[in-house]
Amino acid sequence: MPDDARLRTVDEHLAVVLSSIGSIEPIELTLLDAQGLLLGEDVRADFPLPSFDNSAMDGYAVRAVDTRDASADQPVELRVVGDVAAGAKTRSGMGPGLAMRIMTGAPVPAGADAVIPLEDTDRGLARVAINRPVRSGECIRRSGEDIAAGAPALGAGAALGPQQIALLAALGRDRVLVRPRPRVIVLSTGSELIEVGRTPSFGEVIDSNGYMLAAAAKDAGADARRIGIVADDHAQLLDVLESQLLRADVLVTTGGVSMGAYDVVKEALSELGTVEFNRVAMQPGKPQGFGHLGDKVPIFCLPGNPVSSLVSFEAFVRPAIRKLLGKRQLQRATVQATALEGARSPHGVRQYRRGVLHREAGGGYGVAFAGGPGSHLLASLALSNCLVVIPEEETEVVAGQSVTVMPLLLSNR
Ligand code: AMP
Ligand code: MG
């Protein structure tokens, strides 16, 4: 591409990416594996909740009419004809003028229409004195009052957190259809790269991007795997990518996409005609490759500099993973913060600066820049907790100005 060609904006590139991201067929998972995912089916209640009338309190099951004249001064006394505990397998019954001791959650006996809590009685065992009239239905949790048999419980697309998982379990669903975690494969390219755990010789660099991007993909909700390193070698790269196609919903490579003589990712994949290499109006992260391999597996070819690859991941890969998960909110939320120092930013380019965001004592946020503009600076990247996004048209940030900040919150998935 000639150098004076108009750069693609970040938004244009993201639109190209997202328009080609489809969805993954729902799969069945056990409840705890489904946590954090979106439901892939409409779930109805096969039976009502509660499934039987039961007591809301520890107390005595009674007939409300029998307590009509009760007061603290003149309690009504009823004969206690038995106990009902939670877990009672058969429904007990009792006649008029009688009471049964009943525990929370225990089935209400036939013949009773109310429960008087222990604290409104003398707690008697053979006979019980009741200090006040009870309303019919009092302290009884009716079958179906939570959800009726056949009623819709959760719709497809519902996010499964602890509350939703509780309802599914209560309704007897130990497995549900969900939108699965996309399988993301991360491949680092570069002949200088070695595996962590080895001591680098002169000229060697430990692959940190592979770990960073696999962690970022996991954080975004993917089932992420790092498959290691390939040298700057055309044939080897294509072989390794080919071997991963059946295992991946998304492929991510780093390195080898700039203008250098050994930028093999760009050379090798451009030839296939299904992956395009563009220059995007952002800093860092200008060179970006995106396209498809095999049977429409999206592939992101990110630049190799660590900061560039993380920023690229945030700008393009994370939203794609979120779309595959079925999420509605694809972009990270941003906040406005007061810049504690000034900065320059090139015109026409969206700049992402690493920042340290903190909450000000008086409310609101302040943000300091972390590290210089160098895209190789890992130590300052590790100190940062956000990206400061300086829009295309802005060329300067002055101290005290409000800026847009994207906190890089951990998902705790
Ligand atoms: P490239 O995009 O291949 O030209 O790489 C740009 C810079 O990033 C070079 O200094 C590389 O050594 C470095 N780099 C590339 N890949 C990685 C990686 N996986 N981990 C750490 N640094 C890398
Ligand atoms: Mg390289």
GROMACS .gro file of C-alpha atoms and ligand atoms in nm:
model
  437
    1MET     CA    1   0.000   0.000   0.000
    2PRO     CA    2   0.146   0.341  -0.092
    3ASP     CA    3   0.250   0.544   0.208
    4ASP     CA    4   0.021   0.837   0.132
    5ALA     CA    5  -0.290   0.618   0.115
    6ARG     CA    6  -0.548   0.721   0.372
    7LEU     CA    7  -0.519   0.519   0.689
    8ARG     CA    8  -0.817   0.322   0.809
    9THR     CA    9  -0.964   0.464   1.126
   10VAL     CA   10  -0.985   0.246   1.436
   11ASP     CA   11  -1.363   0.251   1.406
   12GLU     CA   12  -1.353   0.148   1.040
   13HIS     CA   13  -1.117  -0.139   1.113
   14LEU     CA   14  -1.329  -0.253   1.407
   15ALA     CA   15  -1.641  -0.241   1.188
   16VAL     CA   16  -1.469  -0.463   0.928
   17VAL     CA   17  -1.368  -0.707   1.201
   18LEU     CA   18  -1.706  -0.722   1.372
   19SER     CA   19  -1.904  -0.752   1.051
   20SER     CA   20  -1.728  -1.079   0.978
   21ILE     CA   21  -1.760  -1.227   1.326
   22GLY     CA   22  -2.052  -1.469   1.341
   23SER     CA   23  -2.167  -1.676   1.635
   24ILE     CA   24  -2.078  -2.016   1.770
   25GLU     CA   25  -2.342  -2.290   1.804
   26PRO     CA   26  -2.462  -2.325   2.162
   27ILE     CA   27  -2.329  -2.621   2.358
   28GLU     CA   28  -2.452  -2.797   2.670
   29LEU     CA   29  -2.252  -2.735   2.987
   30THR     CA   30  -2.291  -2.817   3.352
   31LEU     CA   31  -2.407  -2.528   3.567
   32LEU     CA   32  -2.076  -2.415   3.710
   33ASP     CA   33  -1.905  -2.439   3.373
   34ALA     CA   34  -2.182  -2.219   3.237
   35GLN     CA   35  -2.104  -1.938   3.481
   36GLY     CA   36  -2.037  -1.607   3.309
   37LEU     CA   37  -2.180  -1.728   2.977
   38LEU     CA   38  -2.506  -1.640   2.805
   39LEU     CA   39  -2.793  -1.884   2.800
   40GLY     CA   40  -2.849  -2.037   2.456
   41GLU     CA   41  -3.208  -2.155   2.512
   42ASP     CA   42  -3.536  -2.042   2.665
   43VAL     CA   43  -3.582  -2.220   2.997
   44ARG     CA   44  -3.930  -2.286   3.138
   45ALA     CA   45  -4.022  -2.425   3.476
   46ASP     CA   46  -4.108  -2.796   3.445
   47PHE     CA   47  -4.263  -2.779   3.792
   48PRO     CA   48  -4.371  -2.497   4.022
   49LEU     CA   49  -4.153  -2.327   4.283
   50PRO     CA   50  -4.209  -2.381   4.565
   51SER     CA   51  -4.328  -2.724   4.457
   52PHE     CA   52  -4.548  -2.765   4.768
   53ASP     CA   53  -4.709  -2.532   5.023
   54ASN     CA   54  -4.458  -2.495   5.305
   55SER     CA   55  -4.399  -2.300   5.620
   56ALA     CA   56  -4.210  -1.970   5.611
   57MET     CA   57  -4.134  -1.985   5.985
   58ASP     CA   58  -4.068  -2.220   6.273
   59GLY     CA   59  -4.404  -2.231   6.452
   60TYR     CA   60  -4.735  -2.415   6.463
   61ALA     CA   61  -4.960  -2.507   6.175
   62VAL     CA   62  -5.318  -2.413   6.269
   63ARG     CA   63  -5.656  -2.330   6.123
   64ALA     CA   64  -5.690  -1.951   6.126
   65VAL     CA   65  -6.052  -1.966   6.246
   66ASP     CA   66  -5.941  -2.148   6.562
   67THR     CA   67  -5.729  -1.846   6.663
   68ARG     CA   68  -5.992  -1.579   6.594
   69ASP     CA   69  -6.044  -1.489   6.962
   70ALA     CA   70  -5.679  -1.519   7.075
   71SER     CA   71  -5.511  -1.229   7.257
   72ALA     CA   72  -5.212  -1.184   7.489
   73ASP     CA   73  -5.448  -1.170   7.787
   74GLN     CA   74  -5.666  -1.457   7.674
   75PRO     CA   75  -5.459  -1.695   7.464
   76VAL     CA   76  -5.629  -1.974   7.273
   77GLU     CA   77  -5.499  -2.318   7.363
   78LEU     CA   78  -5.474  -2.591   7.101
   79ARG     CA   79  -5.367  -2.951   7.138
   80VAL     CA   80  -5.041  -3.027   6.952
   81VAL     CA   81  -5.081  -3.352   6.761
   82GLY     CA   82  -4.737  -3.388   6.604
   83ASP     CA   83  -4.427  -3.241   6.444
   84VAL     CA   84  -4.358  -3.166   6.077
   85ALA     CA   85  -3.992  -3.124   5.985
   86ALA     CA   86  -3.841  -3.005   5.657
   87GLY     CA   87  -3.793  -3.314   5.444
   88ALA     CA   88  -4.115  -3.484   5.556
   89LYS     CA   89  -4.192  -3.719   5.270
   90THR     CA   90  -4.567  -3.743   5.316
   91ARG     CA   91  -4.824  -3.479   5.379
   92SER     CA   92  -4.958  -3.494   5.732
   93GLY     CA   93  -5.310  -3.389   5.819
   94MET     CA   94  -5.487  -3.244   6.121
   95GLY     CA   95  -5.841  -3.176   6.226
   96PRO     CA   96  -6.014  -2.862   6.358
   97GLY     CA   97  -5.908  -2.730   6.697
   98LEU     CA   98  -5.564  -2.891   6.668
   99ALA     CA   99  -5.210  -2.770   6.591
  100MET     CA  100  -4.886  -2.924   6.467
  101ARG     CA  101  -4.538  -2.802   6.542
  102ILE     CA  102  -4.381  -2.712   6.205
  103MET     CA  103  -4.032  -2.610   6.092
  104THR     CA  104  -3.933  -2.364   5.820
  105GLY     CA  105  -3.965  -2.530   5.480
  106ALA     CA  106  -4.175  -2.819   5.604
  107PRO     CA  107  -4.494  -2.909   5.412
  108VAL     CA  108  -4.807  -2.753   5.555
  109PRO     CA  109  -5.039  -3.032   5.683
  110ALA     CA  110  -5.373  -3.083   5.514
  111GLY     CA  111  -5.637  -2.911   5.726
  112ALA     CA  112  -5.411  -2.622   5.830
  113ASP     CA  113  -5.431  -2.287   5.650
  114ALA     CA  114  -5.180  -2.076   5.849
  115VAL     CA  115  -4.867  -2.092   6.058
  116ILE     CA  116  -4.825  -1.899   6.382
  117PRO     CA  117  -4.459  -1.821   6.453
  118LEU     CA  118  -4.305  -1.968   6.769
  119GLU     CA  119  -4.253  -1.623   6.918
  120ASP     CA  120  -4.630  -1.555   6.924
  121THR     CA  121  -4.690  -1.869   7.135
  122ASP     CA  122  -4.580  -2.023   7.462
  123ARG     CA  123  -4.383  -2.284   7.260
  124GLY     CA  124  -4.575  -2.564   7.428
  125LEU     CA  125  -4.517  -2.926   7.331
  126ALA     CA  126  -4.840  -3.104   7.424
  127ARG     CA  127  -5.059  -2.795   7.412
  128VAL     CA  128  -4.976  -2.456   7.270
  129ALA     CA  129  -5.108  -2.117   7.384
  130ILE     CA  130  -5.152  -1.873   7.095
  131ASN     CA  131  -5.134  -1.502   7.172
  132ARG     CA  132  -5.297  -1.347   6.868
  133PRO     CA  133  -5.532  -1.423   6.582
  134VAL     CA  134  -5.366  -1.557   6.266
  135ARG     CA  135  -5.475  -1.462   5.916
  136SER     CA  136  -5.558  -1.745   5.678
  137GLY     CA  137  -5.247  -1.802   5.461
  138GLU     CA  138  -5.013  -1.634   5.707
  139CYS     CA  139  -4.654  -1.762   5.699
  140ILE     CA  140  -4.731  -2.007   5.421
  141ARG     CA  141  -4.523  -2.009   5.103
  142ARG     CA  142  -4.767  -2.118   4.837
  143SER     CA  143  -4.677  -2.369   4.570
  144GLY     CA  144  -4.607  -2.181   4.245
  145GLU     CA  145  -4.590  -1.834   4.404
  146ASP     CA  146  -4.224  -1.806   4.300
  147ILE     CA  147  -4.273  -1.948   3.952
  148ALA     CA  148  -4.567  -2.145   3.812
  149ALA     CA  149  -4.530  -2.473   3.625
  150GLY     CA  150  -4.475  -2.399   3.256
  151ALA     CA  151  -4.389  -2.032   3.311
  152PRO     CA  152  -4.079  -1.884   3.139
  153ALA     CA  153  -3.786  -1.876   3.383
  154LEU     CA  154  -3.489  -1.738   3.184
  155GLY     CA  155  -3.469  -1.638   2.820
  156ALA     CA  156  -3.196  -1.713   2.566
  157GLY     CA  157  -2.931  -1.445   2.605
  158ALA     CA  158  -2.961  -1.419   2.984
  159ALA     CA  159  -2.621  -1.383   3.151
  160LEU     CA  160  -2.557  -1.665   3.395
  161GLY     CA  161  -2.438  -1.534   3.730
  162PRO     CA  162  -2.495  -1.688   4.070
  163GLN     CA  163  -2.859  -1.576   4.083
  164GLN     CA  164  -2.949  -1.734   3.751
  165ILE     CA  165  -2.753  -2.051   3.829
  166ALA     CA  166  -2.953  -2.082   4.152
  167LEU     CA  167  -3.284  -2.069   3.963
  168LEU     CA  168  -3.167  -2.323   3.705
  169ALA     CA  169  -3.057  -2.560   3.980
  170ALA     CA  170  -3.385  -2.515   4.169
  171LEU     CA  171  -3.570  -2.603   3.849
  172GLY     CA  172  -3.374  -2.924   3.814
  173ARG     CA  173  -3.149  -2.815   3.530
  174ASP     CA  174  -2.798  -2.945   3.593
  175ARG     CA  175  -2.697  -2.877   3.231
  176VAL     CA  176  -2.799  -2.591   3.004
  177LEU     CA  177  -2.732  -2.475   2.651
  178VAL     CA  178  -2.498  -2.176   2.650
  179ARG     CA  179  -2.300  -1.967   2.406
  180PRO     CA  180  -1.958  -2.129   2.448
  181ARG     CA  181  -1.630  -1.962   2.523
  182PRO     CA  182  -1.455  -1.901   2.191
  183ARG     CA  183  -1.139  -2.110   2.157
  184VAL     CA  184  -0.862  -1.859   2.098
  185ILE     CA  185  -0.520  -1.983   1.985
  186VAL     CA  186  -0.225  -1.747   2.034
  187LEU     CA  187   0.090  -1.790   1.827
  188SER     CA  188   0.404  -1.579   1.867
  189THR     CA  189   0.625  -1.530   1.565
  190GLY     CA  190   0.986  -1.416   1.555
  191SER     CA  191   1.320  -1.591   1.511
  192GLU     CA  192   1.455  -1.405   1.814
  193LEU     CA  193   1.194  -1.555   2.047
  194ILE     CA  194   1.259  -1.828   2.304
  195GLU     CA  195   1.041  -2.000   2.562
  196VAL     CA  196   1.018  -1.864   2.913
  197GLY     CA  197   1.227  -2.079   3.146
  198ARG     CA  198   1.532  -2.064   2.921
  199THR     CA  199   1.808  -1.808   2.977
  200PRO     CA  200   1.830  -1.582   2.673
  201SER     CA  201   2.159  -1.581   2.484
  202PHE     CA  202   2.269  -1.267   2.303
  203GLY     CA  203   1.997  -1.150   2.067
  204GLU     CA  204   1.727  -1.373   2.209
  205VAL     CA  205   1.402  -1.244   2.357
  206ILE     CA  206   1.165  -1.439   2.580
  207ASP     CA  207   0.815  -1.463   2.434
  208SER     CA  208   0.605  -1.248   2.663
  209ASN     CA  209   0.334  -1.159   2.411
  210GLY     CA  210   0.209  -1.516   2.397
  211TYR     CA  211   0.141  -1.512   2.769
  212MET     CA  212   0.002  -1.158   2.769
  213LEU     CA  213  -0.240  -1.224   2.486
  214ALA     CA  214  -0.352  -1.563   2.613
  215ALA     CA  215  -0.419  -1.396   2.950
  216ALA     CA  216  -0.602  -1.108   2.780
  217ALA     CA  217  -0.814  -1.350   2.577
  218LYS     CA  218  -0.899  -1.548   2.889
  219ASP     CA  219  -0.987  -1.226   3.067
  220ALA     CA  220  -1.216  -1.135   2.777
  221GLY     CA  221  -1.402  -1.463   2.830
  222ALA     CA  222  -1.229  -1.691   2.582
  223ASP     CA  223  -1.094  -2.037   2.630
  224ALA     CA  224  -0.742  -1.930   2.539
  225ARG     CA  225  -0.434  -2.134   2.458
  226ARG     CA  226  -0.084  -2.029   2.372
  227ILE     CA  227   0.070  -2.272   2.127
  228GLY     CA  228   0.424  -2.137   2.140
  229ILE     CA  229   0.664  -1.980   1.900
  230VAL     CA  230   0.735  -2.007   1.528
  231ALA     CA  231   1.044  -1.865   1.364
  232ASP     CA  232   1.024  -1.615   1.081
  233ASP     CA  233   0.977  -1.892   0.831
  234HIS     CA  234   0.706  -1.889   0.567
  235ALA     CA  235   0.638  -2.262   0.541
  236GLN     CA  236   0.659  -2.330   0.912
  237LEU     CA  237   0.415  -2.051   0.988
  238LEU     CA  238   0.157  -2.180   0.740
  239ASP     CA  239   0.199  -2.536   0.870
  240VAL     CA  240   0.143  -2.439   1.230
  241LEU     CA  241  -0.158  -2.222   1.150
  242GLU     CA  242  -0.305  -2.497   0.935
  243SER     CA  243  -0.262  -2.749   1.216
  244GLN     CA  244  -0.462  -2.530   1.454
  245LEU     CA  245  -0.757  -2.450   1.230
  246LEU     CA  246  -0.984  -2.725   1.359
  247ARG     CA  247  -0.917  -2.631   1.721
  248ALA     CA  248  -0.974  -2.258   1.695
  249ASP     CA  249  -1.262  -2.016   1.678
  250VAL     CA  250  -1.010  -1.730   1.660
  251LEU     CA  251  -0.640  -1.724   1.574
  252VAL     CA  252  -0.412  -1.450   1.704
  253THR     CA  253  -0.052  -1.404   1.591
  254THR     CA  254   0.199  -1.143   1.701
  255GLY     CA  255   0.500  -1.010   1.519
  256GLY     CA  256   0.598  -0.999   1.157
  257VAL     CA  257   0.344  -0.751   1.025
  258SER     CA  258   0.552  -0.438   0.966
  259MET     CA  259   0.768  -0.337   0.672
  260GLY     CA  260   1.083  -0.532   0.766
  261ALA     CA  261   1.258  -0.783   0.543
  262TYR     CA  262   1.162  -1.078   0.764
  263ASP     CA  263   0.804  -0.982   0.835
  264VAL     CA  264   0.692  -1.327   0.741
  265VAL     CA  265   0.337  -1.319   0.872
  266LYS     CA  266   0.252  -1.040   0.634
  267GLU     CA  267   0.434  -1.202   0.340
  268ALA     CA  268   0.296  -1.549   0.389
  269LEU     CA  269  -0.064  -1.459   0.467
  270SER     CA  270  -0.099  -1.181   0.209
  271GLU     CA  271  -0.037  -1.443  -0.058
  272LEU     CA  272  -0.336  -1.647   0.052
  273GLY     CA  273  -0.567  -1.360  -0.037
  274THR     CA  274  -0.793  -1.412   0.265
  275VAL     CA  275  -0.600  -1.199   0.513
  276GLU     CA  276  -0.560  -0.827   0.456
  277PHE     CA  277  -0.288  -0.608   0.598
  278ASN     CA  278  -0.383  -0.250   0.668
  279ARG     CA  279  -0.244   0.056   0.831
  280VAL     CA  280  -0.478   0.182   1.099
  281ALA     CA  281  -0.476   0.540   1.229
  282MET     CA  282  -0.376   0.449   1.582
  283GLN     CA  283  -0.068   0.466   1.798
  284PRO     CA  284   0.064   0.221   1.888
  285GLY     CA  285  -0.067  -0.055   1.662
  286LYS     CA  286  -0.060   0.093   1.314
  287PRO     CA  287   0.005  -0.229   1.117
  288GLN     CA  288  -0.288  -0.470   1.150
  289GLY     CA  289  -0.368  -0.792   0.972
  290PHE     CA  290  -0.715  -0.941   0.975
  291GLY     CA  291  -0.894  -1.200   0.769
  292HIS     CA  292  -0.989  -1.567   0.764
  293LEU     CA  293  -0.815  -1.899   0.729
  294GLY     CA  294  -0.961  -2.236   0.644
  295ASP     CA  295  -1.334  -2.259   0.698
  296LYS     CA  296  -1.381  -1.895   0.797
  297VAL     CA  297  -1.170  -1.892   1.115
  298PRO     CA  298  -1.096  -1.526   1.190
  299ILE     CA  299  -0.729  -1.447   1.229
  300PHE     CA  300  -0.580  -1.135   1.385
  301CYS     CA  301  -0.217  -1.059   1.302
  302LEU     CA  302  -0.102  -0.813   1.565
  303PRO     CA  303   0.226  -0.622   1.573
  304GLY     CA  304   0.506  -0.768   1.785
  305ASN     CA  305   0.591  -0.484   2.015
  306PRO     CA  306   0.430  -0.576   2.347
  307VAL     CA  307   0.243  -0.250   2.402
  308SER     CA  308   0.127  -0.242   2.041
  309SER     CA  309  -0.004  -0.595   2.060
  310LEU     CA  310  -0.194  -0.534   2.383
  311VAL     CA  311  -0.349  -0.213   2.252
  312SER     CA  312  -0.442  -0.392   1.929
  313PHE     CA  313  -0.596  -0.673   2.130
  314GLU     CA  314  -0.804  -0.427   2.331
  315ALA     CA  315  -0.914  -0.237   2.021
  316PHE     CA  316  -1.008  -0.531   1.797
  317VAL     CA  317  -0.972  -0.879   1.943
  318ARG     CA  318  -1.150  -0.825   2.271
  319PRO     CA  319  -1.465  -0.686   2.104
  320ALA     CA  320  -1.462  -0.982   1.863
  321ILE     CA  321  -1.438  -1.231   2.150
  322ARG     CA  322  -1.724  -1.053   2.327
  323LYS     CA  323  -1.933  -1.070   2.011
  324LEU     CA  324  -1.868  -1.444   1.982
  325LEU     CA  325  -1.978  -1.482   2.343
  326GLY     CA  326  -2.304  -1.312   2.248
  327LYS     CA  327  -2.243  -1.009   2.470
  328ARG     CA  328  -2.421  -0.688   2.385
  329GLN     CA  329  -2.155  -0.462   2.535
  330LEU     CA  330  -1.851  -0.526   2.314
  331GLN     CA  331  -1.634  -0.234   2.417
  332ARG     CA  332  -1.491  -0.171   2.758
  333ALA     CA  333  -1.664   0.101   2.955
  334THR     CA  334  -1.472   0.428   2.975
  335VAL     CA  335  -1.460   0.695   3.244
  336GLN     CA  336  -1.360   1.060   3.236
  337ALA     CA  337  -1.056   1.147   3.445
  338THR     CA  338  -0.847   1.456   3.509
  339ALA     CA  339  -0.506   1.432   3.342
  340LEU     CA  340  -0.238   1.500   3.603
  341GLU     CA  341   0.013   1.595   3.334
  342GLY     CA  342   0.017   1.707   2.973
  343ALA     CA  343   0.101   1.508   2.661
  344ARG     CA  344   0.133   1.555   2.286
  345SER     CA  345  -0.048   1.336   2.041
  346PRO     CA  346  -0.014   1.318   1.662
  347HIS     CA  347  -0.300   1.462   1.457
  348GLY     CA  348  -0.524   1.217   1.277
  349VAL     CA  349  -0.427   0.922   1.494
  350ARG     CA  350  -0.606   0.775   1.795
  351GLN     CA  351  -0.343   0.748   2.061
  352TYR     CA  352  -0.359   0.496   2.343
  353ARG     CA  353  -0.133   0.587   2.636
  354ARG     CA  354  -0.078   0.364   2.933
  355GLY     CA  355  -0.200   0.527   3.251
  356VAL     CA  356  -0.235   0.489   3.623
  357LEU     CA  357  -0.592   0.571   3.720
  358HIS     CA  358  -0.693   0.647   4.074
  359ARG     CA  359  -0.999   0.775   4.252
  360GLU     CA  360  -0.960   1.131   4.387
  361ALA     CA  361  -1.039   1.191   4.753
  362GLY     CA  362  -1.311   1.440   4.657
  363GLY     CA  363  -1.472   1.206   4.400
  364GLY     CA  364  -1.396   1.162   4.033
  365TYR     CA  365  -1.082   1.014   3.884
  366GLY     CA  366  -0.729   1.135   3.817
  367VAL     CA  367  -0.490   0.973   3.572
  368ALA     CA  368  -0.111   0.989   3.532
  369PHE     CA  369   0.070   0.863   3.225
  370ALA     CA  370   0.283   0.554   3.279
  371GLY     CA  371   0.601   0.527   3.078
  372GLY     CA  372   0.705   0.700   2.761
  373PRO     CA  373   0.572   0.645   2.413
  374GLY     CA  374   0.801   0.344   2.345
  375SER     CA  375   0.601   0.035   2.255
  376HIS     CA  376   0.863  -0.197   2.399
  377LEU     CA  377   0.831  -0.072   2.758
  378LEU     CA  378   0.699  -0.366   2.955
  379ALA     CA  379   0.787  -0.245   3.305
  380SER     CA  380   0.570   0.065   3.275
  381LEU     CA  381   0.300  -0.140   3.105
  382ALA     CA  382   0.295  -0.360   3.413
  383LEU     CA  383   0.246  -0.055   3.636
  384SER     CA  384  -0.049   0.071   3.435
  385ASN     CA  385  -0.412  -0.010   3.503
  386CYS     CA  386  -0.578   0.174   3.216
  387LEU     CA  387  -0.539   0.314   2.869
  388VAL     CA  388  -0.585   0.686   2.813
  389VAL     CA  389  -0.754   0.734   2.476
  390ILE     CA  390  -0.659   1.058   2.300
  391PRO     CA  391  -0.892   1.112   2.003
  392GLU     CA  392  -0.776   1.155   1.643
  393GLU     CA  393  -0.836   1.531   1.628
  394GLU     CA  394  -0.660   1.616   1.953
  395THR     CA  395  -0.291   1.705   1.937
  396GLU     CA  396  -0.235   1.802   2.294
  397VAL     CA  397  -0.356   1.715   2.639
  398VAL     CA  398  -0.294   1.980   2.902
  399ALA     CA  399  -0.263   1.907   3.272
  400GLY     CA  400  -0.600   1.945   3.445
  401GLN     CA  401  -0.797   1.859   3.133
  402SER     CA  402  -1.058   1.584   3.132
  403VAL     CA  403  -0.955   1.279   2.928
  404THR     CA  404  -1.121   0.952   2.831
  405VAL     CA  405  -0.983   0.652   3.014
  406MET     CA  406  -1.044   0.284   2.958
  407PRO     CA  407  -0.982   0.102   3.287
  408LEU     CA  408  -0.835  -0.243   3.228
  409LEU     CA  409  -1.039  -0.408   3.498
  410LEU     CA  410  -0.979  -0.773   3.574
  411SER     CA  411  -1.282  -0.982   3.501
  412ASN     CA  412  -1.240  -1.234   3.788
  413ARG     CA  413  -1.390  -1.495   3.561
  414AMP     P1  414   0.792  -0.737   1.495
  414AMP     O1  415   0.652  -0.688   1.500
  414AMP     O2  416   0.804  -0.882   1.463
  414AMP     O3  417   0.874  -0.651   1.403
  414AMP     O4  418   0.851  -0.718   1.640
  414AMP     C1  419   0.865  -0.591   1.697
  414AMP     C2  420   0.938  -0.597   1.827
  414AMP     O5  421   0.862  -0.671   1.922
  414AMP     C3  422   1.072  -0.666   1.822
  414AMP     O6  423   1.161  -0.597   1.907
  414AMP     C4  424   1.044  -0.802   1.875
  414AMP     O7  425   1.157  -0.864   1.932
  414AMP     C5  426   0.940  -0.775   1.976
  414AMP     N1  427   0.855  -0.893   1.990
  414AMP     C6  428   0.795  -0.957   1.888
  414AMP     N2  429   0.725  -1.062   1.931
  414AMP     C7  430   0.741  -1.066   2.065
  414AMP     C8  431   0.694  -1.152   2.165
  414AMP     N3  432   0.616  -1.257   2.136
  414AMP     N4  433   0.729  -1.127   2.294
  414AMP     C9  434   0.807  -1.021   2.323
  414AMP     N5  435   0.854  -0.937   2.232
  414AMP    C10  436   0.824  -0.958   2.103
  415MG      MG  437   0.949  -1.008   1.420
   0.00000   0.00000   0.00000
